Short mmCIF file of C-alpha atoms and ligand atoms in Angstrom, two decimals:
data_model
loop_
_atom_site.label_atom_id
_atom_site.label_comp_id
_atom_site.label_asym_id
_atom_site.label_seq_id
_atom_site.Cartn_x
_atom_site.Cartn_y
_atom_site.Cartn_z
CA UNK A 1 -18.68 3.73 7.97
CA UNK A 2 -20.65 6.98 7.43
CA UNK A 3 -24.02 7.50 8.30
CA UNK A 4 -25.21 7.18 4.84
CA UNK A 5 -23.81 4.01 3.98
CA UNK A 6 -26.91 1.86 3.35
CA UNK A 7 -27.24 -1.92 4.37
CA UNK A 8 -24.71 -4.13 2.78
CA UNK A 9 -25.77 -6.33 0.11
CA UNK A 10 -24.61 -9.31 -0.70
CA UNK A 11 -21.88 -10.14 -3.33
CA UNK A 12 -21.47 -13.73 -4.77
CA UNK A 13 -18.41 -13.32 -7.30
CA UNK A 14 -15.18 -14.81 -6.69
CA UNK A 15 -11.82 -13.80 -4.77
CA UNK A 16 -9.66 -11.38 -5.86
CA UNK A 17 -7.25 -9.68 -3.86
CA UNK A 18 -6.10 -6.44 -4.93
CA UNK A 19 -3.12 -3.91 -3.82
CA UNK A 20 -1.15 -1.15 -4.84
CA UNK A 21 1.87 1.27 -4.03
CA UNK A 22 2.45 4.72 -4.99
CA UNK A 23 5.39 5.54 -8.04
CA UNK A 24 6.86 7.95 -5.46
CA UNK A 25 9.98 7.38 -4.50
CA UNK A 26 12.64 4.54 -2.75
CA UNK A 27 10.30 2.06 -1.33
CA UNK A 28 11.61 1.12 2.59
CA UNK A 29 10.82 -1.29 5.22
CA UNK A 30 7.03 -0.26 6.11
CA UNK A 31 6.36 -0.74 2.21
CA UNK A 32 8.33 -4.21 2.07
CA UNK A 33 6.61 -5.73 5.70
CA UNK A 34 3.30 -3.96 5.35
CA UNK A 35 2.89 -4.53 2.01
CA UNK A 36 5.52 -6.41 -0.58
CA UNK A 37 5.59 -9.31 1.67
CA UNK A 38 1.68 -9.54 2.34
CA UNK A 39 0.97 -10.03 -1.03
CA UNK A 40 3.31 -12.26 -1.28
CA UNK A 41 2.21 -14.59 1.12
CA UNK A 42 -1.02 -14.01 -0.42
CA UNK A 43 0.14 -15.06 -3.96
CA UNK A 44 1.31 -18.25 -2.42
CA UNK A 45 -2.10 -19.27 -0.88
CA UNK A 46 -3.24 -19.91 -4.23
CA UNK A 47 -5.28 -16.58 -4.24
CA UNK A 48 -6.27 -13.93 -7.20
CA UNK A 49 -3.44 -11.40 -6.85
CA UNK A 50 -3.89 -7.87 -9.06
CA UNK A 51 -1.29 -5.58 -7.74
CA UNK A 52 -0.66 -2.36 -9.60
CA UNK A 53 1.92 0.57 -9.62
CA UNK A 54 0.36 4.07 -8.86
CA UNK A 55 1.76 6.19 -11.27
CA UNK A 56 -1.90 8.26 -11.34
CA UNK A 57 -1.70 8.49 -7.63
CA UNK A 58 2.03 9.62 -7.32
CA UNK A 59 1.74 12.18 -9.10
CA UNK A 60 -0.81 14.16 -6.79
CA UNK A 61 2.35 15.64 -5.78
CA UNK A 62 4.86 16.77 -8.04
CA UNK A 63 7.03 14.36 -10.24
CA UNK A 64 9.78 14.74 -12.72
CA UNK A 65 8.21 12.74 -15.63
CA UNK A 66 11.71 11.28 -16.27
CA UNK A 67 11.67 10.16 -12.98
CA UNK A 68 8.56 8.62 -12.71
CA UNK A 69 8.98 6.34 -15.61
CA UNK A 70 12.23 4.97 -13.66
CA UNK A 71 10.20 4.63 -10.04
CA UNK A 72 7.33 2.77 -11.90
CA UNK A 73 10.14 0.17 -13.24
CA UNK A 74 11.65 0.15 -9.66
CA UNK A 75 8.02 -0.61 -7.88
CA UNK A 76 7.88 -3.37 -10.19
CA UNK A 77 11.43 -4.36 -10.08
CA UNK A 78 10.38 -4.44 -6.19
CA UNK A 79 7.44 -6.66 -6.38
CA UNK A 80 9.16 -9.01 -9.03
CA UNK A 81 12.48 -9.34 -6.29
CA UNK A 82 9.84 -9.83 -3.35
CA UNK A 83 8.41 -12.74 -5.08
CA UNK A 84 5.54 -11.95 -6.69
CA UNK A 85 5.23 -14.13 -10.08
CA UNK A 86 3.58 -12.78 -13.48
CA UNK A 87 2.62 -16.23 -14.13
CA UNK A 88 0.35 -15.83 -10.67
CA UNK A 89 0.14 -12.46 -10.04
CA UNK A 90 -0.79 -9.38 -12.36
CA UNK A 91 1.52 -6.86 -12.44
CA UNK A 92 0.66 -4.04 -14.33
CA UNK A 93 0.67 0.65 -13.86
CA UNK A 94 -2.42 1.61 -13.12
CA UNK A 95 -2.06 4.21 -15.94
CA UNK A 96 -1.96 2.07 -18.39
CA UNK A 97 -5.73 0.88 -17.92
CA UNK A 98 -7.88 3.71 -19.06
CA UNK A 99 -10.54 2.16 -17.41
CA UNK A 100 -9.09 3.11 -13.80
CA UNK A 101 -9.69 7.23 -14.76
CA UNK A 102 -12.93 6.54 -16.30
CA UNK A 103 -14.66 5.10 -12.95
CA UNK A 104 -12.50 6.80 -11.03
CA UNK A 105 -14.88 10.42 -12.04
CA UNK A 106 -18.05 8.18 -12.04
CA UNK A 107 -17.42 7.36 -8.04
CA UNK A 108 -16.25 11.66 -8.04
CA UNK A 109 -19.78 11.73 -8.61
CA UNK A 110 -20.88 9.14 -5.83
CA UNK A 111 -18.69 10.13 -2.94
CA UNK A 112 -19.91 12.76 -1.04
CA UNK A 113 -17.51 15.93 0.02
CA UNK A 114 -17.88 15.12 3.92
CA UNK A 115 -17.01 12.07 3.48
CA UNK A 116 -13.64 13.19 1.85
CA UNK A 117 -12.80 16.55 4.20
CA UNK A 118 -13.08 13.50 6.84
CA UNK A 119 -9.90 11.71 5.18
CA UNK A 120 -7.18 12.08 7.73
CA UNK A 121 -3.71 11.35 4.90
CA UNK A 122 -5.26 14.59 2.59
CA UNK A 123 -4.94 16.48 5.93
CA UNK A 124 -1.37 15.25 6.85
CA UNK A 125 0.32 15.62 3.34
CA UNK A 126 -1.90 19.18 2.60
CA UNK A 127 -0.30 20.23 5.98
CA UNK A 128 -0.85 24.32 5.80
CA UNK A 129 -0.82 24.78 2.22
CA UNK A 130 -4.09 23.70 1.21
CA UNK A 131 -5.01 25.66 -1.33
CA UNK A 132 -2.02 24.90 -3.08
CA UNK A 133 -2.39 21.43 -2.95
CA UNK A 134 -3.66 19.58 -6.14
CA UNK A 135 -7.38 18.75 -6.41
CA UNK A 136 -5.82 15.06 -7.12
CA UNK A 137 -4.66 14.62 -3.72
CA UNK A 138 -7.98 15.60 -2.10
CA UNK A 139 -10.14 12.99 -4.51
CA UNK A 140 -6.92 10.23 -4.04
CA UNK A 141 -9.13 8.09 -2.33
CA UNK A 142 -11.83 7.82 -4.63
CA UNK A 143 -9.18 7.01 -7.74
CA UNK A 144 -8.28 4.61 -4.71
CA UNK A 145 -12.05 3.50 -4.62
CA UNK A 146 -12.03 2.83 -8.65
CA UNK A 147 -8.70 0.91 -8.11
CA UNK A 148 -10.01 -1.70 -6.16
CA UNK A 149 -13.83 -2.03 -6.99
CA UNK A 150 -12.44 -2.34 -11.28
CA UNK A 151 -11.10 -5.20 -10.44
CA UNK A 152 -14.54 -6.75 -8.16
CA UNK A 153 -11.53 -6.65 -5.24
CA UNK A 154 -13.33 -8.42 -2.24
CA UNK A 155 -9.63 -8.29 -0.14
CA UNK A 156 -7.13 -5.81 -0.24
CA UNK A 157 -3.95 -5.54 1.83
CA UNK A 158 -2.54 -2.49 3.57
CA UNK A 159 -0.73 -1.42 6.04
CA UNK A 160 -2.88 0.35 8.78
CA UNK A 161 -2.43 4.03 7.30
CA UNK A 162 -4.86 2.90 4.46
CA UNK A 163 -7.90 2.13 6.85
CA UNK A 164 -9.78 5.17 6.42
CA UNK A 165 -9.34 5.36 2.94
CA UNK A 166 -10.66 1.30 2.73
CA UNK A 167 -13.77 2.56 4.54
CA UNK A 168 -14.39 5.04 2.18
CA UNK A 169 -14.21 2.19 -0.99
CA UNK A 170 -16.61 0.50 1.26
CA UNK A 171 -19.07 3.44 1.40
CA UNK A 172 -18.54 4.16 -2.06
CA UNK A 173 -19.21 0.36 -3.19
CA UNK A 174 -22.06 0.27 -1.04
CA UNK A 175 -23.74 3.50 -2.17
CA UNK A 176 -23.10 3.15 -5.72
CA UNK A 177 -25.17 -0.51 -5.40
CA UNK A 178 -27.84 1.20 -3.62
CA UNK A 179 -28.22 4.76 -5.74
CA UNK A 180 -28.46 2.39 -8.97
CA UNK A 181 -30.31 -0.54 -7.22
CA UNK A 182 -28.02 -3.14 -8.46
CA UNK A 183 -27.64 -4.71 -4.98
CA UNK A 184 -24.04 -6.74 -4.67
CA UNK A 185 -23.21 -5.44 -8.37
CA UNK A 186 -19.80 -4.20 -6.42
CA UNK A 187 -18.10 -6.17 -3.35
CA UNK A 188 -18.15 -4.13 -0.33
CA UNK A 189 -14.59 -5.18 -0.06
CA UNK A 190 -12.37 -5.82 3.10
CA UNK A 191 -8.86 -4.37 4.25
CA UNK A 192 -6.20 -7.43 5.54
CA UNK A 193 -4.35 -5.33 7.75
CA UNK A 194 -2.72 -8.27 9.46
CA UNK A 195 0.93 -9.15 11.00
CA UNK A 196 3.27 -8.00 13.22
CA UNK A 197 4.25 -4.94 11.17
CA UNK A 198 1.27 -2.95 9.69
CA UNK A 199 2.57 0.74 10.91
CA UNK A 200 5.99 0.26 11.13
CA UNK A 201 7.98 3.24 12.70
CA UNK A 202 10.40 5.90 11.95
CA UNK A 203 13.82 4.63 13.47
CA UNK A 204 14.15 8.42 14.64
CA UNK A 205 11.02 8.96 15.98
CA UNK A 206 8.70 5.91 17.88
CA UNK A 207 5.38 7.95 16.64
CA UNK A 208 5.55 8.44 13.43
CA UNK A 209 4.94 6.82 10.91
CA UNK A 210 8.24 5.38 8.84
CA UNK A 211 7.78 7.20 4.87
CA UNK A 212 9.38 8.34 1.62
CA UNK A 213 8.35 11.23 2.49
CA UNK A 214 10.58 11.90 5.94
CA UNK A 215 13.41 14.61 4.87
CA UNK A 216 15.42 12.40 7.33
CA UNK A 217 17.16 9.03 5.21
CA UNK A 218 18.30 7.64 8.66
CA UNK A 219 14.04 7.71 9.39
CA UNK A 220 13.61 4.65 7.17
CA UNK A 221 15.42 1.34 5.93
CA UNK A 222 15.46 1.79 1.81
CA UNK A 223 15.12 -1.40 -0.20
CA UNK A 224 18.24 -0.32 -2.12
CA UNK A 225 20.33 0.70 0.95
CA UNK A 226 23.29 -1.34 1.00
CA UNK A 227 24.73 -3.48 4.23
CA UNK A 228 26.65 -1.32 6.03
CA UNK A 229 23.73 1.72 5.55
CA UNK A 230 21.39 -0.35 7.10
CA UNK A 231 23.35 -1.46 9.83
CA UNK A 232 24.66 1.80 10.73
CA UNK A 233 20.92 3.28 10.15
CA UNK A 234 20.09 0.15 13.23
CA UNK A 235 22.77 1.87 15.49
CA UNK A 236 21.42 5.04 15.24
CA UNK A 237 17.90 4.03 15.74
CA UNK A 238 16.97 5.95 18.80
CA UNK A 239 16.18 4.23 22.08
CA UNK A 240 15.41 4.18 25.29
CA UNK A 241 18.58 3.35 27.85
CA UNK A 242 16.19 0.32 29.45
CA UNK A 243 16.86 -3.30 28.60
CA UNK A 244 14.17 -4.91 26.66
CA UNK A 245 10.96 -5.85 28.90
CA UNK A 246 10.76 -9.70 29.98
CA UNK A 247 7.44 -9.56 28.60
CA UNK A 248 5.06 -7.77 25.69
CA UNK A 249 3.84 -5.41 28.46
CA UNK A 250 6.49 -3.91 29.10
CA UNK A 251 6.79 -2.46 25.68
CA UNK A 252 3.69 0.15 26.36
CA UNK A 253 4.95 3.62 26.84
CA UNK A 254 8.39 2.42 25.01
CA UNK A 255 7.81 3.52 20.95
CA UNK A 256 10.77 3.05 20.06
CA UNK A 257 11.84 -0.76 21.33
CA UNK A 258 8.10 -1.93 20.67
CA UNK A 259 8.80 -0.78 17.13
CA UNK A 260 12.18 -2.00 16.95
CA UNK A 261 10.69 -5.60 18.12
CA UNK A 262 7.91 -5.57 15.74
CA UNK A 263 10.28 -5.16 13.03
CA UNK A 264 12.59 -8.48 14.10
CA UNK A 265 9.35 -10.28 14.50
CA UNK A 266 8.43 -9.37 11.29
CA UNK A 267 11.23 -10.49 9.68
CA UNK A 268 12.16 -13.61 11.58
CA UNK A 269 8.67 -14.83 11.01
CA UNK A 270 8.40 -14.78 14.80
CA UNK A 271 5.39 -13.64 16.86
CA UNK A 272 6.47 -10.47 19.39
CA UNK A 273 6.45 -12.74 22.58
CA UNK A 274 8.51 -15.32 20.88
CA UNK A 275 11.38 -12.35 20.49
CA UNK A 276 10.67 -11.16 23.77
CA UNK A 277 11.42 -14.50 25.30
CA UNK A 278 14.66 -14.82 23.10
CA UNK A 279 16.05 -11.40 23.99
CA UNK A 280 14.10 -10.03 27.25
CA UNK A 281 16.48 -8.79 29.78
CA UNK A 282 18.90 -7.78 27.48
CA UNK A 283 20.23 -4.41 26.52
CA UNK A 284 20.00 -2.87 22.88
CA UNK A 285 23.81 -3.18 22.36
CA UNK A 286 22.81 -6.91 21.89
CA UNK A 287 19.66 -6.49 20.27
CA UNK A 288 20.68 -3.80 17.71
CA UNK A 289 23.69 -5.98 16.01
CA UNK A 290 20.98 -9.28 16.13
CA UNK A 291 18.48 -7.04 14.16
CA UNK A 292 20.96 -5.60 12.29
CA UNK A 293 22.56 -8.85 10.90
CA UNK A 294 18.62 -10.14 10.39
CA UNK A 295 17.38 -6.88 7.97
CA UNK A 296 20.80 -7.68 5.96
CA UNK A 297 20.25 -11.20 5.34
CA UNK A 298 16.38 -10.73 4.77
CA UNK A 299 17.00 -7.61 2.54
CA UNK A 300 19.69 -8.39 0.72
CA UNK A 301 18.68 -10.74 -1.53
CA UNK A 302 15.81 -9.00 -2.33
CA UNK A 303 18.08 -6.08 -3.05
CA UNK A 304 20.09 -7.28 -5.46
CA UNK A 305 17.41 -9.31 -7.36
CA UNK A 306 16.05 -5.88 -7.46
CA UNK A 307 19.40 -4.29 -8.68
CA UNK A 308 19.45 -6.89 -11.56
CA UNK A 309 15.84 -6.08 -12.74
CA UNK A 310 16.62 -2.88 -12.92
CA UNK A 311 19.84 -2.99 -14.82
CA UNK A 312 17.03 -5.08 -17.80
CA UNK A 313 14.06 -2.71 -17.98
CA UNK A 314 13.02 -4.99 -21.22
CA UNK A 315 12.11 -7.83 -18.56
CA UNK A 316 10.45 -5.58 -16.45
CA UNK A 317 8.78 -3.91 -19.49
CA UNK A 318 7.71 -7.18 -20.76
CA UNK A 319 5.88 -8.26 -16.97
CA UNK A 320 4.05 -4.37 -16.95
CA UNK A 321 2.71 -4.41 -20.24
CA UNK A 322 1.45 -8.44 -20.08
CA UNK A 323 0.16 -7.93 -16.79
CA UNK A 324 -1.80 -4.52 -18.31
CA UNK A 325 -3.61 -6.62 -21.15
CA UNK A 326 -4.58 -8.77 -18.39
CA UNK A 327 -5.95 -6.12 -16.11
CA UNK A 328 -7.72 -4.30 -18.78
CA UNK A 329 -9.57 -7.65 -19.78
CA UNK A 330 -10.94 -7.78 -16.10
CA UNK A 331 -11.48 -3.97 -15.92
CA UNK A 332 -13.01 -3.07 -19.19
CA UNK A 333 -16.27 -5.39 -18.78
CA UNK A 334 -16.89 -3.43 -15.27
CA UNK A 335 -16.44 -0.21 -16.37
CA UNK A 336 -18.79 -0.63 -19.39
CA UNK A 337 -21.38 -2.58 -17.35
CA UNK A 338 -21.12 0.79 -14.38
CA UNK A 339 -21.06 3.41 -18.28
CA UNK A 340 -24.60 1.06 -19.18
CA UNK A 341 -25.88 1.16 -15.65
CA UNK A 342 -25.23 4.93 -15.06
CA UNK A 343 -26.95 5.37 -18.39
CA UNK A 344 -24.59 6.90 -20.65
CA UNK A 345 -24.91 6.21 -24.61
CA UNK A 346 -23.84 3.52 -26.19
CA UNK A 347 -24.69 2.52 -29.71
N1 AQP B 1 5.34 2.55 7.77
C1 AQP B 1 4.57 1.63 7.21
N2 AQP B 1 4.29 0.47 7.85
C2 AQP B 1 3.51 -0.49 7.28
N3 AQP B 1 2.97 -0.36 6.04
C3 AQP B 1 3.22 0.79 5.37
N4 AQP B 1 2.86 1.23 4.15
C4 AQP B 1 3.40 2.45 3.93
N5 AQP B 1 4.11 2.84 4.99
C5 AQP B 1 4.04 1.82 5.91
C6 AQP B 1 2.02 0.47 3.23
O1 AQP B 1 2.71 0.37 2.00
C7 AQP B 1 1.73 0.35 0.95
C8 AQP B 1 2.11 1.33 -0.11
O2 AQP B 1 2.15 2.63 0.39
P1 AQP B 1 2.21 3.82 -0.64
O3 AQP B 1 3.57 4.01 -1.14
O4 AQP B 1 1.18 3.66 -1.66
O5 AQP B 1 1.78 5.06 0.17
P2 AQP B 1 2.13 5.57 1.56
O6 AQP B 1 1.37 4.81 2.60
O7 AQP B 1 1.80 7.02 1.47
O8 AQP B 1 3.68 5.32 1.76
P3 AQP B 1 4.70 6.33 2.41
O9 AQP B 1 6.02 5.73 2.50
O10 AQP B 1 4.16 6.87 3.68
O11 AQP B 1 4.78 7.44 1.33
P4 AQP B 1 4.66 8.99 1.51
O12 AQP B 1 5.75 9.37 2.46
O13 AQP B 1 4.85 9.48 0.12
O14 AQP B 1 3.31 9.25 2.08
C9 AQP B 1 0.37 0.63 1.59
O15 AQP B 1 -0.30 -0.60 1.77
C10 AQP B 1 0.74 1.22 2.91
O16 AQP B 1 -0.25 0.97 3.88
#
């Protein structure tokens, strides 16, 4: 939290969970176990789901419009193949609810510029150049902030990479209830970040983090990568020459098997001792096929469930723009209630 963030007030409004992923490209692995499958799981506890596609938020960085209209389907085609229901949850690009840009330049107005030259991810993906990044990129998370607090969001899962930017909703939330004095108006909302796999790790390199974004393909597990890619992509996963540990400790210091063993937990729906007690002792030319068979049979029919929503963009078309009319009936209330309480006109 920063040190302005006044005392949190209370909010008595129901659940809703709320997530998102960015329109930017192949989704892999880290998306699917930090993200697809949480809300999932979610969705199937009988909770609120809102889950959106970031087309707004892709496109802080460059992308081919035709493109982008084809990765929106795709994100959706993913969450559909995951499991996500439209009946349950609500599906829906985030451009297609004005409301989202609307509070989005409000909360530009509440967020304070320290708090964002704090944001690590602006840092990372301006790298040298940034005076030539877009001013998008640098206010992300406060479009980020407008996402989630539209919506009255009091949960929202991410994978760990999305902390900071959760504690800056939180600050925003809590300042914009305290600048208007309409205490617990907004949730101060709270980040799952949960599971075996929240940072899930380039299979080239143990410390960073596995993304789109790596120029290297073998760096990541794609959703759409067929059987043999992914089991070759296994085998080349780099690793230490050391036979797994007999026990959890023995994974400090070792990036690459501790991520490696996160990942089969993961997607066995084992905890991290339980595979260390199945495969402790033993060498990665036994471990590497196991995992390898496991991400095939886990992925693959969520791959070509995928494949066959994408070959019908009508049913996919169908699920984004129901799921918008939904959204917007939850969003435009709040953003009219934050346009009366700001005090803008209104006849
Ligand atoms: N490696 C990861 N492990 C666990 N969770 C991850 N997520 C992303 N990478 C991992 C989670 O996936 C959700 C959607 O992410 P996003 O696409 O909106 O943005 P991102 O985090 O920027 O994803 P990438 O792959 O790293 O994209 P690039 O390379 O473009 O920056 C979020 O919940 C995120 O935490």
């Amino acid at each position: 939290m920063t040190d302005q963030t006044p005392a949190v007030a209370t909010y008595d409004g129901p659940r809703r969970i709320l997530s998102g992923i960015q329109a930017s490209g192949a989704l892999h692995l880290g998306n699917y176990l930090g993200a697809l499958k949480r809300f999932v799981e979610l969705q199937d506890q009988g909770a609120p789901v809102y889950v959106f596609v970031a087309d707004m938020h892709a496109i802080t960085v460059w992308q081919d419009p035709a493109k982008l209209t084809a990765q929106t389907r795709e994100i959706a085609a993913a969450y559909l193949a995951s499991g996500l229901d439209p009946e349950k949850a609500t599906i829906f690009p985030q451009s297609a609810v004005r409301a989202h840009a609307e509070l989005a330049w409000i909360f530009n107005c509440v967020a304070r510029l320290g708090w964002l030259d704090r944001m690590t991810q602006f840092k990372e993906k301006s790298g040298k150049h940034k005076e030539r990044s877009s001013v998008g990129l640098y206010t992300y998370p406060v479009l980020q902030a407008a996402d989630i607090l539209l919506y009255k969001a009091t949960e929202v899962p991410v994978g760990e990479d999305q902390k900071q930017h959760l504690e800056l909703t939180r600050d925003i939330a809590a300042k914009f209830n305290n600048d208007f004095g309409v205490p617990g108006f907004f949730p101060v909302p709270e980040p799952i970040i949960q599971g075996p796999a929240t940072r899930v790790m380039s299979l080239r390199d143990g410390a960073a983090k596995m993304s789109k974004s790596d120029p290297s393909d073998n760096s990541r597990i794609n959703l759409t990568d067929d059987a043999d890619t992914i089991a070759s992509k296994i085998k080349k996963a780099k690793t230490d020459p050391e036979p797994l540990p007999e026990t959890l400790d023995g994974l400090n210091e070792r990036p690459e098997a501790k991520n490696l063993v996160a990942i089969y937990a993961a997607l066995a729906g084992l905890t991290r001792e339980q595979v260390i007690a199945q495969f402790g002792g033993q060498g990665f030319g036994a471990f590497k096929p196991a995992l390898a068979d496991l991400a095939v049979s886990s992925l693959a029919p969520v791959t070509a469930e995928m494949r066959r929503l994408m070959d019908d963009p009508a049913e996919i078309d169908r699920v984004l723009k129901a799921g918008a009319e939904r959204a917007a009936e939850v969003a435009d209330p709040v953003v009219d209630e934050v346009k009366k309480i700001v005090g803008f006109w209104r006849a």
